Structures are given as structure tokens and as C-alpha cells.
Tab-separated table of C-alpha atoms and ligand atoms in Angstrom:
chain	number	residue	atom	x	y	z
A	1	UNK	CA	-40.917	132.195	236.631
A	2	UNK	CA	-37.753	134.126	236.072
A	3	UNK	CA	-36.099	137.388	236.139
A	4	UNK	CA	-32.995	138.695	233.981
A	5	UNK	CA	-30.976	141.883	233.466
A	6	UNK	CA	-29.421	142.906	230.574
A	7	UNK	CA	-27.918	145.860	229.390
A	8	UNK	CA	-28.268	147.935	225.948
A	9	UNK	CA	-25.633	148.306	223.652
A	10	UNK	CA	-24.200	151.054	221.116
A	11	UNK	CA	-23.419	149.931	217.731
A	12	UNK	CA	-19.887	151.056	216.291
A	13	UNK	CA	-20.801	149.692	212.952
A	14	UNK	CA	-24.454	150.066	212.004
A	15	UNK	CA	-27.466	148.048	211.432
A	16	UNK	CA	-29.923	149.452	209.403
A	17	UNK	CA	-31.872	147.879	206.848
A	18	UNK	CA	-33.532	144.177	206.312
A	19	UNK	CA	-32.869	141.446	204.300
A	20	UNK	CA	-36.051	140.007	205.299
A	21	UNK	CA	-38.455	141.881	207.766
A	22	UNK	CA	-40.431	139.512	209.256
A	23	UNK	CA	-37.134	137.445	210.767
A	24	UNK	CA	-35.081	140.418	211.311
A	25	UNK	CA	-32.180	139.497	209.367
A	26	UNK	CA	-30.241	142.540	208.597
A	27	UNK	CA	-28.580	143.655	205.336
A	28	UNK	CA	-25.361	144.234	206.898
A	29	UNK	CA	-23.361	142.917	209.828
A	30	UNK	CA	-22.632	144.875	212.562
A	31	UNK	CA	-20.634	145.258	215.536
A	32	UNK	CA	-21.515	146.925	219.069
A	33	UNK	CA	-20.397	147.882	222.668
A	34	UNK	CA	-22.406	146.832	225.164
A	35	UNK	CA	-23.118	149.473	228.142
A	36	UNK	CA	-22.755	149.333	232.126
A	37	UNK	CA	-24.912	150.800	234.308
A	38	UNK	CA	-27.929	151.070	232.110
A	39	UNK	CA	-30.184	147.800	231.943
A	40	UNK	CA	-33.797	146.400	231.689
A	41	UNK	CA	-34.653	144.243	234.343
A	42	UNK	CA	-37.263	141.754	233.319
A	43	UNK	CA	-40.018	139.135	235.218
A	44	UNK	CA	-41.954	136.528	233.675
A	45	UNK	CA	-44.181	134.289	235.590
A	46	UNK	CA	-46.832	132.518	234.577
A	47	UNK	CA	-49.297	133.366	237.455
A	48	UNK	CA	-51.739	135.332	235.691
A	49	UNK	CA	-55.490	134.604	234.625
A	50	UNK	CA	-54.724	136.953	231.228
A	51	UNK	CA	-51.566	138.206	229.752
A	52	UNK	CA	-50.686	141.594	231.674
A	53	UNK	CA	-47.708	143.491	230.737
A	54	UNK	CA	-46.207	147.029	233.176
A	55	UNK	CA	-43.617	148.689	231.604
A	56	UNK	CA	-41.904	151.075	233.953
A	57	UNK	CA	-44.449	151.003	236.304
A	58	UNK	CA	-47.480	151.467	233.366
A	59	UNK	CA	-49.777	149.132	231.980
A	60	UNK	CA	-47.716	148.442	228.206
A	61	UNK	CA	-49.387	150.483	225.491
A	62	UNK	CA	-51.896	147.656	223.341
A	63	UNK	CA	-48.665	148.236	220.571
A	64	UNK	CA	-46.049	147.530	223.501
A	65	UNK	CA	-48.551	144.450	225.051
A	66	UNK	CA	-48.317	142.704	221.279
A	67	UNK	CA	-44.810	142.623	220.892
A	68	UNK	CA	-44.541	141.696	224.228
A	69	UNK	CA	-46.702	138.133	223.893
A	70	UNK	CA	-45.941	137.820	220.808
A	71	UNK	CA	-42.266	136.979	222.041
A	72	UNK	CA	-43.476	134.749	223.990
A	73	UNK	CA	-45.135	132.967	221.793
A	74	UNK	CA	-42.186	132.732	219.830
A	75	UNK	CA	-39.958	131.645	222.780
A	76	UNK	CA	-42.926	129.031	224.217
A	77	UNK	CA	-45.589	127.850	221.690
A	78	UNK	CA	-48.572	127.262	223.597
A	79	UNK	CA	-47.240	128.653	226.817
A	80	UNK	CA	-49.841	129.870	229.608
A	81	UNK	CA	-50.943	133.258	230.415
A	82	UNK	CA	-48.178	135.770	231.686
A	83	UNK	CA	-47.067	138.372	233.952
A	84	UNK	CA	-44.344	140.363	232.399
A	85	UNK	CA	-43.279	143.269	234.619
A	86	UNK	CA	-40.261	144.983	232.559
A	87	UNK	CA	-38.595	148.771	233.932
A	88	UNK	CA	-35.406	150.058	232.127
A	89	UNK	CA	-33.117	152.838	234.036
A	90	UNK	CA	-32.782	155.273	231.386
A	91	UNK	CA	-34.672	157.053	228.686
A	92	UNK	CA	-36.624	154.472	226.379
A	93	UNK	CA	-37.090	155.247	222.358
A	94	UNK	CA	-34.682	157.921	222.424
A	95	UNK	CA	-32.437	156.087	220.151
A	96	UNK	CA	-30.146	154.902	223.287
A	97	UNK	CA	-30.967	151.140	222.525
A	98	UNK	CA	-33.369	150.324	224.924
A	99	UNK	CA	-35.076	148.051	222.237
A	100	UNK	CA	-31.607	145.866	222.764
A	101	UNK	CA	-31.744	145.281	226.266
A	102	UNK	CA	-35.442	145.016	226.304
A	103	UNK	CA	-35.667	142.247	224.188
A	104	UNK	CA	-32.361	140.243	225.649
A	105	UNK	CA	-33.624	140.410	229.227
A	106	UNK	CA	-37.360	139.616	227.704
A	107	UNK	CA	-35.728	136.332	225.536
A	108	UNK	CA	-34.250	135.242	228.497
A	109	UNK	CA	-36.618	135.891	231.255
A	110	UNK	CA	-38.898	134.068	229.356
A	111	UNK	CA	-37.045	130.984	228.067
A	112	UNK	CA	-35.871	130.372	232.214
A	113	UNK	CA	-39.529	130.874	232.743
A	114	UNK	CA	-40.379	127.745	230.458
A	115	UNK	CA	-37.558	126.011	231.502
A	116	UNK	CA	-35.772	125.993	227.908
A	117	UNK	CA	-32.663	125.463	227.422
A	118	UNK	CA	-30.870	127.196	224.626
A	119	UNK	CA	-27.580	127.888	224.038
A	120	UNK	CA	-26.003	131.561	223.651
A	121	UNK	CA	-26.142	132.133	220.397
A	122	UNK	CA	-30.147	130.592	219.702
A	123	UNK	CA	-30.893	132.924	222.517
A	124	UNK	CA	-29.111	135.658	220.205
A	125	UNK	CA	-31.333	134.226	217.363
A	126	UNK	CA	-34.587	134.668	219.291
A	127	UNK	CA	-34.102	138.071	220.863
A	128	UNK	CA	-33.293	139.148	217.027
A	129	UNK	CA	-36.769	138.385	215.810
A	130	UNK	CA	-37.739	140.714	219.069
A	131	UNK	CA	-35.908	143.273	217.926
A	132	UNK	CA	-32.401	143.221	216.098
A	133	UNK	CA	-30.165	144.893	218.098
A	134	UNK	CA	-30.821	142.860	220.471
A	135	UNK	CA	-29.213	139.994	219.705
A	136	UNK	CA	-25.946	141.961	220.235
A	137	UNK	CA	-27.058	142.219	223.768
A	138	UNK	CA	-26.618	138.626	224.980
A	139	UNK	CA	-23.065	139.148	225.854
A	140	UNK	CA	-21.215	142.093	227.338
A	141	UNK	CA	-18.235	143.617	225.701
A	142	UNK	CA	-17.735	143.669	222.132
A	143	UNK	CA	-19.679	141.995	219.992
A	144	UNK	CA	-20.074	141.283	216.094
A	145	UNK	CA	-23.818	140.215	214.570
A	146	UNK	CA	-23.051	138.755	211.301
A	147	UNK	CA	-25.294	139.453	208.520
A	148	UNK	CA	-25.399	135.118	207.505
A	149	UNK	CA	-25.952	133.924	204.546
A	150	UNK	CA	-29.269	131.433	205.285
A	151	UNK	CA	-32.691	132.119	204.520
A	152	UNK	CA	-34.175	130.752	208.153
A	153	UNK	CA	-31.774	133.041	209.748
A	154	UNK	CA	-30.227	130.402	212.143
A	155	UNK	CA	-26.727	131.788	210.872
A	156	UNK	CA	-27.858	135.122	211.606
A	157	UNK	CA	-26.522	135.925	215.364
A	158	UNK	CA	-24.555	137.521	217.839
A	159	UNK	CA	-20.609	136.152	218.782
A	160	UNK	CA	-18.481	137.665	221.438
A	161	UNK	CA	-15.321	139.368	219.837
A	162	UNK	CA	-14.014	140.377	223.315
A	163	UNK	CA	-14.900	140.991	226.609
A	164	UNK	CA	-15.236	143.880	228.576
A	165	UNK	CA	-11.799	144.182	230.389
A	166	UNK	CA	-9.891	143.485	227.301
A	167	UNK	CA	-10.217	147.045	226.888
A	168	UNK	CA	-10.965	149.710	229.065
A	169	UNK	CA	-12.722	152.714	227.092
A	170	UNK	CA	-15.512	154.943	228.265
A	171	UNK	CA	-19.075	156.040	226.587
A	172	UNK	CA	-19.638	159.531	227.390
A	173	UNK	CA	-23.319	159.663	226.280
A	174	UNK	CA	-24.495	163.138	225.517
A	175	UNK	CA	-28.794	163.151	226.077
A	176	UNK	CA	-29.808	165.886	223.949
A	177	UNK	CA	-33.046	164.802	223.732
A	178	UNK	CA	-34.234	161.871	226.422
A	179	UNK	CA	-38.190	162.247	224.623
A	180	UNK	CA	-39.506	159.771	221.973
A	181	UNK	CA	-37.952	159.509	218.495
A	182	UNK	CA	-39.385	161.150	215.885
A	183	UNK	CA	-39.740	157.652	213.892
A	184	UNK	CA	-39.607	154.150	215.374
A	185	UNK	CA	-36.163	152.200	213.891
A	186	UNK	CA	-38.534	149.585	212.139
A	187	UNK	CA	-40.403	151.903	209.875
A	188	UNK	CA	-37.291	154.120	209.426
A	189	UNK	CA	-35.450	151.159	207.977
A	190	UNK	CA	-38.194	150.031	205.872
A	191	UNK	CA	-38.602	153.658	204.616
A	192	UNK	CA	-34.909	153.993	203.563
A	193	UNK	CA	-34.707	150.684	201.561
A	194	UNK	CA	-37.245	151.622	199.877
A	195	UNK	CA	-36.506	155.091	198.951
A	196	UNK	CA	-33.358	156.237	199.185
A	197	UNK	CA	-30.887	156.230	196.735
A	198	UNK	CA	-28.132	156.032	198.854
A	199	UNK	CA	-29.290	152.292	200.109
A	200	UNK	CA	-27.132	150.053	198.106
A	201	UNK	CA	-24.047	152.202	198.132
A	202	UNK	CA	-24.437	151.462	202.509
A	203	UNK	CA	-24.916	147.732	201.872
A	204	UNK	CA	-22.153	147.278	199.426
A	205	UNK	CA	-19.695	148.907	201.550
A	206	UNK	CA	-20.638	148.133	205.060
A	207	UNK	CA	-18.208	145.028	205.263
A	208	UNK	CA	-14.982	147.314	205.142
A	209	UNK	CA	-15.872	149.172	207.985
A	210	UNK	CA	-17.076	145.829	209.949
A	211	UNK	CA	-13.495	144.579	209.165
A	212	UNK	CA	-11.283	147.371	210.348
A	213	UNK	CA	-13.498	147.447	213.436
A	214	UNK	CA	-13.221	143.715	214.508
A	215	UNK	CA	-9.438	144.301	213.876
A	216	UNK	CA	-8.778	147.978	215.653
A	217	UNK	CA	-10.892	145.932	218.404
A	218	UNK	CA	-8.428	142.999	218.864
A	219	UNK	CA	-5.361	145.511	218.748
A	220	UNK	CA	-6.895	148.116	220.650
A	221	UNK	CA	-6.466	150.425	218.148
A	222	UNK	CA	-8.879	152.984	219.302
A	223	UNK	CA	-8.139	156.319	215.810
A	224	UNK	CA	-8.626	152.743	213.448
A	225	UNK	CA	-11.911	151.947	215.349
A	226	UNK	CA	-12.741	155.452	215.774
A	227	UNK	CA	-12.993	156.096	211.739
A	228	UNK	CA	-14.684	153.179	210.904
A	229	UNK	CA	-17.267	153.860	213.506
A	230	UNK	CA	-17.978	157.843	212.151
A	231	UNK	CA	-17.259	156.048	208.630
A	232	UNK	CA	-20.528	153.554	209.041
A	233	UNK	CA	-22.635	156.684	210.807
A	234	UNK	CA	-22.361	158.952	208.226
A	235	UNK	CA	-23.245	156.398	205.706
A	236	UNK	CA	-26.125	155.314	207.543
A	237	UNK	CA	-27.623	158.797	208.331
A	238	UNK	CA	-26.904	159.575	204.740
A	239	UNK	CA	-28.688	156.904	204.036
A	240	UNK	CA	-32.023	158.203	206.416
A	241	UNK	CA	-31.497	161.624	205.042
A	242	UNK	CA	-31.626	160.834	201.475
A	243	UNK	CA	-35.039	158.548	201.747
A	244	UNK	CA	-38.108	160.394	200.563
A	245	UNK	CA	-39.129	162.114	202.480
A	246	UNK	CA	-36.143	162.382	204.369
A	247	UNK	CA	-35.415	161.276	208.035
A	248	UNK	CA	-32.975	163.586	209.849
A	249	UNK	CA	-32.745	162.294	213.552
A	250	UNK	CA	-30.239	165.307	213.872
A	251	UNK	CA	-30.740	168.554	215.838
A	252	UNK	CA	-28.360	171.566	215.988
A	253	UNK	CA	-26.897	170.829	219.292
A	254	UNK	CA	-26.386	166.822	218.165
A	255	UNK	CA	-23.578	168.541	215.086
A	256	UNK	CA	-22.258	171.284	217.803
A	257	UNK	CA	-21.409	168.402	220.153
A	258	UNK	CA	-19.721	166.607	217.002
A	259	UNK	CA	-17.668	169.697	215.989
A	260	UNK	CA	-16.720	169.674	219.872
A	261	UNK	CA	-15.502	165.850	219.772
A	262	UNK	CA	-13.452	166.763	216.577
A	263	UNK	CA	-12.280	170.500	218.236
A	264	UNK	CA	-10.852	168.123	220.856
A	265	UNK	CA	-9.268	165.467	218.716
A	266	UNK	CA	-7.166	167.925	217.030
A	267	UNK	CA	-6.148	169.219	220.420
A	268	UNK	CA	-4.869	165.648	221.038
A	269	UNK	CA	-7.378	163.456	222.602
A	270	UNK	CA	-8.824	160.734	220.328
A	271	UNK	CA	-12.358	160.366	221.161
A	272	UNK	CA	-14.747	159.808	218.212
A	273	UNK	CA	-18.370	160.283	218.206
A	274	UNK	CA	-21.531	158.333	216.996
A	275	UNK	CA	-25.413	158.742	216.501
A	276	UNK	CA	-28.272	155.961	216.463
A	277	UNK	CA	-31.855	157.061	216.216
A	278	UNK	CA	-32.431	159.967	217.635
A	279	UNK	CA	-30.071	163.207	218.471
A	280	UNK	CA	-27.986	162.018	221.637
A	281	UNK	CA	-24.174	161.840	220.765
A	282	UNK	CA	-22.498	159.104	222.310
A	283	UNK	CA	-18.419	159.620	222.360
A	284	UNK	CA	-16.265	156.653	222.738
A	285	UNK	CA	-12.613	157.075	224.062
A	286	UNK	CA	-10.009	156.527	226.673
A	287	UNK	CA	-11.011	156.416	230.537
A	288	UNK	CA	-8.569	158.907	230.885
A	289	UNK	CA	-10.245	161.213	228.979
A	290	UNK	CA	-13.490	160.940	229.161
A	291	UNK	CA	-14.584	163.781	232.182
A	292	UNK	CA	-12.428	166.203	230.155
A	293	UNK	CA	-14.716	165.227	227.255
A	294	UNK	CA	-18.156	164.859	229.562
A	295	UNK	CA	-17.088	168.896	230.696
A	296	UNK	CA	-16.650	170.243	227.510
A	297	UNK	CA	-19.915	169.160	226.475
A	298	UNK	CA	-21.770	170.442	229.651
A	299	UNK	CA	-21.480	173.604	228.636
A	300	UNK	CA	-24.420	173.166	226.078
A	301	UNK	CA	-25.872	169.616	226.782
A	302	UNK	CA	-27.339	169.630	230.452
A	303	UNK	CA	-27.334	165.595	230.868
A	304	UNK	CA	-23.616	163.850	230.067
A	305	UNK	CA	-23.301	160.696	231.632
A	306	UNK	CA	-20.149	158.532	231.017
A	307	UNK	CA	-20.388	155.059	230.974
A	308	UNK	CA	-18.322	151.926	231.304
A	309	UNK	CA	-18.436	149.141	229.204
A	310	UNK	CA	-20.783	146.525	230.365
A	311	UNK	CA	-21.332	142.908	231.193
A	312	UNK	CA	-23.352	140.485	229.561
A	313	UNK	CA	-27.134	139.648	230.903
A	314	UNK	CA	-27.709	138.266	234.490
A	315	UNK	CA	-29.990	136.280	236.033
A	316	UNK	CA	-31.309	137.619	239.303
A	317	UNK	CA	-34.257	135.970	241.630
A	318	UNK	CA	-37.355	137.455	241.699
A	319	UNK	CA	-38.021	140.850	243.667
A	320	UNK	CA	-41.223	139.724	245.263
A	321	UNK	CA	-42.034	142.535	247.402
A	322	UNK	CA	-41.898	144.422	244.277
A	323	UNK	CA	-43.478	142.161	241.661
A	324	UNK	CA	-46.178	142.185	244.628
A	325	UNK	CA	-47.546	145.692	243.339
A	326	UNK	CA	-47.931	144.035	239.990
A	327	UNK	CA	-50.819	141.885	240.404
A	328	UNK	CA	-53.923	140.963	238.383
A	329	UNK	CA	-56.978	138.962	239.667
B	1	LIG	C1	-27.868	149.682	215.471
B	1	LIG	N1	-30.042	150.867	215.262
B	1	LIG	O1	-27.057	148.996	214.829
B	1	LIG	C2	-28.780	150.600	214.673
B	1	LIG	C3	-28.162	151.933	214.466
B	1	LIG	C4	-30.376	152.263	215.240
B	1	LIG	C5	-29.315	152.912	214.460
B	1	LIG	O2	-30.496	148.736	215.650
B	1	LIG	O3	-36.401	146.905	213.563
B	1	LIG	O4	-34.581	148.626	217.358
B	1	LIG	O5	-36.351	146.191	215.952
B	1	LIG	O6	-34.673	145.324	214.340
B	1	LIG	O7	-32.804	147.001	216.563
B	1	LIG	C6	-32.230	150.192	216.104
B	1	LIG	O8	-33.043	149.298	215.522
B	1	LIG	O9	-34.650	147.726	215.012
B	1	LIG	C7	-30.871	149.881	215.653
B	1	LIG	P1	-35.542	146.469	214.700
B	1	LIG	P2	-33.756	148.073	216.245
B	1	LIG	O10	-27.906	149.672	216.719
């Protein structure tokens, strides 16, 4: 029985696309920021006549429930019956990552549960077959997911480029829409590799841009780290928009709040803006900046939250006045 935290993180170079679906082993590597103050907190105990799963308060959709125990199964063959009670702190399939933290603090929760012990980076490995962003979310900070090169994936993980006070740079996350995505990350992927012209161009060219990241990371070079990140979005929405048909995760007010991230920059302040799957913006620049930035884009965008960059996941004991409420007989 076990509880963790982790917290969801923003890619700066993309993932999107499979080498092979069924282990989640990506066609490019990647590199993310992970975020404070948003997190999934996650319980698994194994107290339960029948697997039961409440996600943010709700009984787990039947699609949610699967993915759920099937994790577990991955993490503990021929483990008992659970109790998973999982509740994130900020708007879930909305392309803000919640998949990443979901997973880490689900990979974890449940290997403490069984009393495994694995080491950071098979952690990583596991989590990725949950979902693969998450296996960027087992440490806080920076963090690189390499594509690897080997067919069982066991090369095919998160490492920690830096931590979080090696540089101290905001997220000012613009919601402009906290509802569902229009299409889940898995099928979008699967739809652009197989449709979209664009595909291989992303693939091929995706290491540049994971280079001069890792690099403007370790100098703090925040205009080098800025372009690369804007580089590898573009590519990768070109990428959605040119599969057939087309994904646009876009909306109007997700380019105005672009144009006013690039208004500011040529008024001096670097701060360079990215998009996952969905419309929110997310802006990454200097502390200093980043309520200037979070003000300019109130005046169309009525939630702007700025973050910090976060730690990696924690274990926590059990809330069991809360898990209390959660109880099947
Ligand atoms: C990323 N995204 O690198 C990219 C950028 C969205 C756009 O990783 O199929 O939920 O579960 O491995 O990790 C979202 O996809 O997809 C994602 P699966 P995941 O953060």
C-alpha cells in the first residue's frame, strides 16, 4: 500500500510518433520541463475484493479502469485485487500533460505497493509503456528521453539533464481551453505516421533541435533553447496538420497569444512559446518576466497561471481519512 506524487511535465522538444506502439518507444527523443505546483497524487492498496479505480473523486471510465490495471499488471504479474484512488489538481486531457504525471505517480505507487524495487530509470521504462511522456516525469527539472536504439526498449528512458535550481525560469501557462482534447495523443500519433507527408521530414530532423536544447540547457542559454523549442512545435503541429484528415489542436486565441509572446520579444523580453495537444499556450522565460507576460495575456485568456519548475515525484503516507471515502465491500 503506497501513495506518490508526481508532477506533469512540458516538453521543449517533442514526442510524437512511435517506433513501436505497443512498448511506447518513440520515433524521436525528446526533452521536457517538469512543472511545480501541478501533480497527481496516487494510492494503491491492495485491500479490495475487485479492482476499483476513482479518478478525481469518480468511478474511472471502463477505458480509464483498463489502463489503469493493466499497469498494474505490468508493474506486478499476478498481483491481488486493487484500490487505486488517483486526483490530479488541474485540468486533465487538455493537452497540459496530465497523462505524464498520471502514469509516474501510478508506476510508482504501485511498484512501493508490491514492494519492488527498481531503480530510476526502469521506473522511467515502466511508466513509458503507461504512457510516454511519462517517463520524463520521474525526475524534476530538465530532463532528456532518448529515443534508444533496442528493440525491448530497455534503452528507451528518461535521464536527468539538470535539476530544477540550476535554472530558475517560469511557465506561464495560458488555459485557453481546460475541456477535453479534440483527439486523444495515442490515436493522433498513430494517425500522423500514417498519413501525413510531413512525418519523416519531423523524424529526420528532430535530433538537431534535441541537441541545441540539451546544450542552451547546460549554458542557460534561454533565445538558443527558446528556438529550438518553437523549432520542434511547428514541425510537430505541421506534422498533425498535414495528416489526412488533418488535426489542428489550434484555436484563434492559441495564435493571438503566440503573436503576443513574439510582440513582446521584439520589445525585449525573451520568452518563447509552445503548444502540446490541445490549444493552451505555455510560455517559458525569465522569473523576472513572467507577470509582465501572464498580464499581457489576461487581456484575452481569462486563466494564466505561472508556474515554477518542479521537483521530481514524492512519496507521501497514505491520507486515510480520505482514502476512507473510497471504499468497496
Ligand atoms: C510530448 N505529447 O512530448 C508530446 C507533445 C503531446 C505533444 O507526449 O501515446 O500522452 O500515451 O505515449 O505521452 C502526449 O502524448 O502519448 C505527448 P502516449 P502521451 O509531451
Amino acid at each position: 500500500m503506497a501513495t506518490a506524487i508526481a508532477h506533469p511535465n512540458i516538453a521543449l522538444v517533442k514526442y510524437w510518433g512511435k517506433r513501436d506502439v505497443d512498448l511506447n518507444l518513440p520515433s524521436t527523443s525528446s526533452i521536457s520541463v517538469t512543472l511545480d505546483s501541478f501533480q497527481t497524487q496516487t494510492t494503491v492498496r491492495w485491500d479490495s475484493p475487485r479492482d476499483v479505480a476513482w479518478v478525481d473523486g469518480k468511478p474511472a471510465t471502463p477505458a480509464d479502469a483498463k489502463k489503469i490495471f493493466k499497469h498494474l499488471d505490468l508493474i506486478t504479474p499476478g498481483r491481488p485485487t486493487a484500490r487505486v484512488i488517483t486526483k490530479s489538481n488541474f485540468p486533465v486531457a487538455a493537452g497540459l500533460a496530465s497523462s505524464s504525471s498520471a502514469f509516474a505517480a501510478l508506476t510508482i505507487a504501485a511498484a512501493d505497493a508490491a514492494g519492488e524495487r527498481f531503480s530510476p530509470e526502469e521506473l522511467s521504462c515502466l511508466a513509458r509503456q503507461g504512457s510516454g511522456s511519462a517517463c520524463r516525469s520521474l525526475w524534476g527539472g530538465f530532463v532528456e528521453w532518448r529515443r534508444g536504439l533496442l528493440n525491448d526498449g530497455s534503452d528507451s528512458h528518461g535521464l536527468h539533464l539538470a535539476p530544477r535550481d540550476h535554472w530558475d525560469l517560469r511557465i506561464v501557462v495560458a488555459i485557453i481551453d481546460g475541456g477535453q482534447k479534440k483527439m486523444p495523443s495515442t490515436k493522433g500519433m498513430i494517425h500522423t505516421m500514417e498519413t501525413s507527408p510531413m512525418y519523416q521530414a519531423w523524424t529526420l530532423s528532430s535530433d538537431r533541435d534535441v541537441s541545441e536544447a540539451r546544450h542552451a540547457i547546460m549554458e542557460r542559454d534561454l533565445e538558443s533553447l527558446g528556438q529550438a523549442m518553437e523549432r520542434s512545435t511547428l514541425k510537430m503541429h505541421a506534422t498533425m496538420m498535414t495528416a489526412d484528415p488533418p488535426i489542428r489542436y489550434w484555436k484563434s486565441t492559441s495564435v493571438w497569444a503566440m503573436d503576443a509572446v513574439e510582440d513582446l520579444r521584439r520589445q525585449g523580453i525573451s520568452a518563447w512559446w509552445t503548444m502540446d495537444a490541445g490549444p493552451n499556450v505555455k510560455i517559458l522565460c525569465e522569473a523576472e518576466h513572467a507577470e509582465h507576460i501572464a498580464q499581457r495575456l489576461r487581456v484575452l485568456v481569462d486563466e494564466v497561471l505561472v508556474l515554477k519548475i518542479g521537483e521530481g515525484p514524492q512519496r507521501v503516507p497514505d491520507d486515510e481519512e480520505a482514502l476512507a471515502r473510497f471504499v468497496v465491500r
